[in-house]
Amino acid sequence: MPGKLKRLLIGRPMKSTEIEGEKLSKLKALAILSSDALSSVAYGTEQILIVLMAAGFAALWYSIPISIAVLGLLTILIVSYRQTIFAYPSGGGAYIVAKDNLGLSPSLLAGGSLLVDYILTVAVSASAGTDAITSAFPVLHDHRVLIAVFMILILTIMNLRGVTESASILAVPIYLFVVAIYVLIICGVINYFTGGAHAAAPEFGKTISNVSLFLLLKAFSSGCSALTGVEAMSNAIPNFRQPSDKNAAATLMMMGILLAGMFIGISLLAYWYGIKPAAEETVVSQIAESTFGRGTLYYIIQGVTAVILILAANTAYSAFPLLAFMLAKDKFMPHAFMVRGDRLGFSNGIIFLSILSAVLVMVFQGNTENLIPLYAVGVFIPFTLSQLGMMIRWIKLKPAGWMLKLFINTVGMLTTLSITLIFIFTKFSQIWVIFIFLPLVVYMFMRIQQHYSNTADQLRIDLFNEKPIAKGNTVIIPVAGVTRVVLNTVSYAKTLSDNVVAVYVGFDDESVRKIEQRWNEWNPGVRLIILKSRYRSILGPLRKFIDTVEWKKAESDHITILIPQFITKHWWQNLLHNQSSLMIRAYLINRKDVVVATVPYHMDR
Amino acid sequence: MPGKLKRLLIGRPMKSTEIEGEKLSKLKALAILSSDALSSVAYGTEQILIVLMAAGFAALWYSIPISIAVLGLLTILIVSYRQTIFAYPSGGGAYIVAKDNLGLSPSLLAGGSLLVDYILTVAVSASAGTDAITSAFPVLHDHRVLIAVFMILILTIMNLRGVTESASILAVPIYLFVVAIYVLIICGVINYFTGGAHAAAPEFGKTISNVSLFLLLKAFSSGCSALTGVEAMSNAIPNFRQPSDKNAAATLMMMGILLAGMFIGISLLAYWYGIKPAAEETVVSQIAESTFGRGTLYYIIQGVTAVILILAANTAYSAFPLLAFMLAKDKFMPHAFMVRGDRLGFSNGIIFLSILSAVLVMVFQGNTENLIPLYAVGVFIPFTLSQLGMMIRWIKLKPAGWMLKLFINTVGMLTTLSITLIFIFTKFSQIWVIFIFLPLVVYMFMRIQQHYSNTADQLRIDLFNEKPIAKGNTVIIPVAGVTRVVLNTVSYAKTLSDNVVAVYVGFDDESVRKIEQRWNEWNPGVRLIILKSRYRSILGPLRKFIDTVEWKKAESDHITILIPQFITKHWWQNLLHNQSSLMIRAYLINRKDVVVATVPYHMDR
């Protein structure tokens, strides 16, 4: 049953050799890797306007230069990440670049920062998507957490089904969104120039006395939230078809151009139409309404926007498992993240990401807006480290034309560093927690690696001098009565050793007398030892007995505990039997140097 | 750590021989077994008045004859349960009496009905106690469920600590309650006759046209809710000091007299003072206020009443585990209910009762008032069956004076049967669910017994003809590399059999090539078999390999799977290792007829 359900949800298992078929074409890669970046068009301009509005309506004209600054930053990031892709064609996220050029701690900081970030992305996107749904259907408002968790579940299943399949499904809404926004921008511009909608726009270039540098920086950093998805492409190079580096670079360019056009288009229209940010209606909604009125086109735009906000999470689903895999390969995360699931994805990474983001959604009861600055700063730290790493690389390697490359990355590094500092400066009260949390994550990575290296040291053997040696074996069988299960176990024990004893732990004289009598009648050729338990514990007396045997036996002998166990036909029947054998097994295997074997007797009714 | 916490909460483990010290004196027994019955004084009269109020204030005088009828019923129950105690001195609840005289199904019906009832009692009492607390501190109203569950937790811990200890703690508030109510009655009566408080009482004996027989019956049956705790004493005879039957009978009498006095006293005062039932103030509170005013005495009475409402649950904690033990001894419930815990109580019964009642509280969000009729009918069914059983017993055995005994139980049976029918007749819409649920419980008891008897049949051996026989043994070691754990396991395997193979499940050519090379270099004297897994599953190829071995080996040979496992020093380190060995073990032990042994290698770092 669970097996069938799994097949139904995620599909048939795939052979390891089918992995080439799971590689992505440029168009599909764009669909699943750019959803995070492109979705920021839905709120990027609005974030800027909200900050500026603090200085009044007249200050809103600043959104145009700020948007241009954001675009400039986008250009720098894309050009420099393009360089990274060609320099690290097997996948060059911030973690790899930092590890290669900056050393251990910065690389772990970059990796940990991104992992945390992806978890936040999923939680925030699922909550944002839920808000879009509950705005349309207010009756659902009480079930926000449930809806958000359900969305995470859907994303999980889709991603467990595999990369190409989710790309095929996701491509439709994402391209619809892009087309819809461009139609909106084109119609909006035509509308404006044909004089269809002339609202009062704030006067451009007018100096506003109460606009401080701090406010402008805050607005700029809010606009930079739109750039959070840029990193994903360079992490996911291995998922592209050959030549994967060229394809990744081209896809990155494509994404940059689409994003730039939509972002500046929406910012311009918002300015021209004199739109004010409002709590009850988004900026995109206001522009769409001014352009088309509340008709079919308006609702299409609102619909695809809601869908894209949810799908933004999918970028994290592509990038997290790959990054976790890389960290696990270097032994900073559990091996489990290296295992490919039935559909060739790193399913443990997918499931881990889902669980943690669902927990976040539940803890914050779906109100994850406060996490947004946290995840913006969480992405600019690795941006900066990655640029710095590239700078050092160019200085060390000095390839042809390295001066230009160094220049590009230096500009990139300085810009992203500035933005990081602006974030810290303008939003410290919302992000300080990350400076406690990230060092803890890095410390955890190091402890994990230390454990793995300790384990490897302890398990390593000298192939030429350490060979197996056969020794003696004392077999102990705990029995609860004279039954077929015990008969089965004693038969087996006789094949192992001549040194077999049965042990009975008795709580009262009556039961002891009874088993002694039956054992003697049966006379199976194995001695029965009686242990009395005044405290009605089986483990205590058994442990003491094993201690005695350990002390008496020859230095080199093994001790084997054979546990007679009957296996019920149906699982629920287990509830009817005291699971002493499981308890004995769990206890002994962890505490004592004995071999514990379960000798099963399968019931047929 | 968990061990220490357990010691702190429930105390040191006790020896089996200490059980005599856990027996109860009459005064302590009265404290823990009568709390349910005595607490009904707090609401019994009120229940009658609420029903009568439907016919107006003038109808309230009927509460006096109805209270007398309830007292009559109490007398009948006590006299007939006294007979039961002497007839079944080793514990004669409805289950035992019905089993002995009426046969299987009625006894299971009685037992199941009582078990369900005890669970309802705990849920209802915890909710009632919570209501008393939140009435005093309305800020706590939002945390009702939490408070109720916390109370259940306290009761659980107290009962896990053992019978005498909880009796010592409980005796104080219960005797305080009895004293407080008697002080109230005496002062109230004096007050009334000295003319201190002359409110208008409804005229006694006046015929009210709209009082139907149905209404009177309904009022009577509501008053009968006060009798729900009477059964407990006869179930708990084994908990009394010697002579346990005489002590139990005397305690039962004592409880009856206390209950009767308090019940009629409160009913009389309510009538004399002309008290109307009100939603916002209980009848006892109104009487106390009229008598003492809102002074210290008033608050003492309110306080002990709140405490006693919670402690009513404790009767269920005494009776449920004993009844579950009896049913488990007869194999109708899981063996687990027969195990005595560290403090000699049947701890599994206590914990099971707590969990189910806490679930009820959570499901009903603390609004368990609707469960009250359910638990009243759930207790009158076993009352009736128990009386009927006693009747049949007297007819069969005909001891000295059996005619009188038969007469008493016949009156008892007819009365309790009538009340059951009145319940069904007047409150069917609230209790129908029990007629679906009880047959299911009885069916479950029977299925459980059938499973145990099946199991016993299958496990029974012929002591004279079935002896253990030693056979051959094929040992299979799944390995993941050449490590110290494998060295350890191969060494052990060589002590068991000459027929040992190691098996490696490889996902790719690279890893297969590597292990083959290392194995050949090592040359441990054991053949390595390589299984290729195209679907990256370890279990699949391993299972197929075992199938092949099963098919090839001699008919009678055992197959042993030795799983090399390293045991980490700290539990959390397990998270860092794929628990393939656990998976292999769990899978094989349930599906295949092979012995699975874990060969541990304990890490020291």
Short mmCIF file of N, CA and C in Angstrom, two decimals, chain A residues 551-605:
data_model
loop_
_atom_site.label_atom_id
_atom_site.label_comp_id
_atom_site.label_asym_id
_atom_site.label_seq_id
_atom_site.Cartn_x
_atom_site.Cartn_y
_atom_site.Cartn_z
N TRP A 551 32.89 -11.96 32.22
CA TRP A 551 33.99 -12.01 33.16
C TRP A 551 34.59 -13.41 33.20
N LYS A 552 33.71 -14.41 33.05
CA LYS A 552 34.16 -15.80 33.16
C LYS A 552 34.76 -16.35 31.88
N LYS A 553 34.23 -15.89 30.73
CA LYS A 553 34.61 -16.52 29.46
C LYS A 553 36.07 -16.22 29.12
N ALA A 554 36.59 -17.01 28.17
CA ALA A 554 37.94 -16.78 27.69
C ALA A 554 38.02 -15.38 27.10
N GLU A 555 39.15 -14.75 27.25
CA GLU A 555 39.40 -13.37 26.82
C GLU A 555 38.81 -13.08 25.45
N SER A 556 38.98 -14.00 24.51
CA SER A 556 38.72 -13.69 23.12
C SER A 556 37.33 -14.15 22.65
N ASP A 557 36.58 -14.78 23.51
CA ASP A 557 35.30 -15.33 23.06
C ASP A 557 34.26 -14.26 22.75
N HIS A 558 33.43 -14.57 21.75
CA HIS A 558 32.26 -13.73 21.47
C HIS A 558 31.10 -14.16 22.36
N ILE A 559 30.22 -13.20 22.65
CA ILE A 559 28.96 -13.55 23.29
C ILE A 559 27.84 -13.24 22.30
N THR A 560 26.96 -14.21 22.09
CA THR A 560 25.85 -14.00 21.16
C THR A 560 24.54 -14.14 21.93
N ILE A 561 23.66 -13.15 21.81
CA ILE A 561 22.34 -13.25 22.42
C ILE A 561 21.36 -13.59 21.30
N LEU A 562 20.72 -14.73 21.42
CA LEU A 562 19.73 -15.11 20.40
C LEU A 562 18.34 -14.81 20.96
N ILE A 563 17.62 -13.96 20.29
CA ILE A 563 16.30 -13.60 20.79
C ILE A 563 15.22 -14.33 20.00
N PRO A 564 14.48 -15.22 20.67
CA PRO A 564 13.39 -15.91 19.98
C PRO A 564 12.27 -14.91 19.76
N GLN A 565 11.81 -14.77 18.52
CA GLN A 565 10.72 -13.82 18.30
C GLN A 565 9.71 -14.39 17.32
N PHE A 566 8.45 -14.33 17.69
CA PHE A 566 7.48 -14.71 16.67
C PHE A 566 7.00 -13.47 15.96
N ILE A 567 6.86 -13.62 14.64
CA ILE A 567 6.46 -12.50 13.79
C ILE A 567 4.99 -12.70 13.48
N THR A 568 4.18 -11.73 13.91
CA THR A 568 2.74 -11.87 13.69
C THR A 568 2.43 -11.65 12.22
N LYS A 569 1.26 -12.15 11.81
CA LYS A 569 0.89 -12.05 10.40
C LYS A 569 0.50 -10.62 10.04
N HIS A 570 -0.19 -9.94 10.96
CA HIS A 570 -0.60 -8.56 10.69
C HIS A 570 0.09 -7.63 11.68
N TRP A 571 0.43 -6.45 11.23
CA TRP A 571 1.21 -5.54 12.08
C TRP A 571 0.48 -5.22 13.38
N TRP A 572 -0.86 -5.05 13.31
CA TRP A 572 -1.58 -4.62 14.52
C TRP A 572 -1.52 -5.67 15.62
N GLN A 573 -1.30 -6.92 15.23
CA GLN A 573 -1.23 -7.96 16.25
C GLN A 573 -0.03 -7.73 17.18
N ASN A 574 0.97 -7.00 16.69
CA ASN A 574 2.12 -6.69 17.55
C ASN A 574 1.74 -5.94 18.81
N LEU A 575 0.65 -5.15 18.70
CA LEU A 575 0.21 -4.38 19.85
C LEU A 575 -0.20 -5.29 21.00
N LEU A 576 -0.54 -6.51 20.67
CA LEU A 576 -1.05 -7.42 21.69
C LEU A 576 0.07 -8.17 22.42
N HIS A 577 1.30 -7.98 21.97
CA HIS A 577 2.39 -8.70 22.61
C HIS A 577 3.40 -7.72 23.18
N ASN A 578 3.87 -8.01 24.39
CA ASN A 578 4.87 -7.12 24.98
C ASN A 578 6.14 -7.25 24.16
N GLN A 579 6.65 -6.12 23.71
CA GLN A 579 7.80 -6.18 22.81
C GLN A 579 9.10 -6.22 23.60
N SER A 580 9.19 -7.18 24.55
CA SER A 580 10.41 -7.28 25.36
C SER A 580 11.62 -7.51 24.48
N SER A 581 11.45 -8.30 23.40
CA SER A 581 12.61 -8.65 22.59
C SER A 581 13.20 -7.40 21.95
N LEU A 582 12.33 -6.50 21.48
CA LEU A 582 12.83 -5.26 20.88
C LEU A 582 13.60 -4.45 21.90
N MET A 583 13.06 -4.40 23.14
CA MET A 583 13.69 -3.64 24.19
C MET A 583 15.06 -4.24 24.52
N ILE A 584 15.09 -5.56 24.64
CA ILE A 584 16.35 -6.23 24.97
C ILE A 584 17.38 -5.94 23.88
N ARG A 585 16.94 -6.05 22.63
CA ARG A 585 17.84 -5.84 21.52
C ARG A 585 18.41 -4.42 21.53
N ALA A 586 17.49 -3.43 21.63
CA ALA A 586 17.92 -2.03 21.57
C ALA A 586 18.88 -1.72 22.71
N TYR A 587 18.57 -2.28 23.88
CA TYR A 587 19.41 -1.99 25.04
C TYR A 587 20.79 -2.61 24.87
N LEU A 588 20.83 -3.90 24.54
CA LEU A 588 22.12 -4.60 24.51
C LEU A 588 23.03 -4.10 23.40
N ILE A 589 22.43 -3.85 22.22
CA ILE A 589 23.25 -3.47 21.07
C ILE A 589 23.97 -2.15 21.34
N ASN A 590 23.34 -1.28 22.11
CA ASN A 590 23.97 0.01 22.37
C ASN A 590 24.93 0.00 23.55
N ARG A 591 24.68 -0.90 24.52
CA ARG A 591 25.48 -0.84 25.73
C ARG A 591 26.60 -1.87 25.81
N LYS A 592 26.39 -3.04 25.21
CA LYS A 592 27.31 -4.13 25.48
C LYS A 592 27.97 -4.60 24.18
N ASP A 593 29.13 -5.20 24.31
CA ASP A 593 29.84 -5.70 23.16
C ASP A 593 29.40 -7.13 22.86
N VAL A 594 28.14 -7.29 22.55
CA VAL A 594 27.61 -8.63 22.26
C VAL A 594 26.90 -8.59 20.91
N VAL A 595 26.83 -9.74 20.27
CA VAL A 595 26.09 -9.84 19.01
C VAL A 595 24.65 -10.19 19.36
N VAL A 596 23.71 -9.43 18.84
CA VAL A 596 22.30 -9.70 19.12
C VAL A 596 21.63 -10.18 17.84
N ALA A 597 21.10 -11.38 17.89
CA ALA A 597 20.45 -11.93 16.70
C ALA A 597 19.00 -12.22 17.01
N THR A 598 18.13 -11.91 16.06
CA THR A 598 16.72 -12.23 16.21
C THR A 598 16.43 -13.49 15.39
N VAL A 599 15.90 -14.50 16.05
CA VAL A 599 15.56 -15.72 15.33
C VAL A 599 14.04 -15.72 15.16
N PRO A 600 13.58 -15.44 13.95
CA PRO A 600 12.15 -15.24 13.77
C PRO A 600 11.39 -16.55 13.61
N TYR A 601 10.18 -16.56 14.14
CA TYR A 601 9.26 -17.64 13.83
C TYR A 601 8.02 -16.99 13.26
N HIS A 602 7.76 -17.25 11.98
CA HIS A 602 6.65 -16.56 11.33
C HIS A 602 5.33 -17.29 11.58
N MET A 603 4.37 -16.56 12.14
CA MET A 603 3.05 -17.14 12.39
C MET A 603 2.28 -17.15 11.07
N ASP A 604 1.43 -18.16 10.89
CA ASP A 604 0.67 -18.15 9.65
C ASP A 604 -0.80 -17.78 9.85
N ARG A 605 -1.19 -17.44 11.07
CA ARG A 605 -2.56 -16.97 11.27
C ARG A 605 -2.55 -15.67 12.02
#
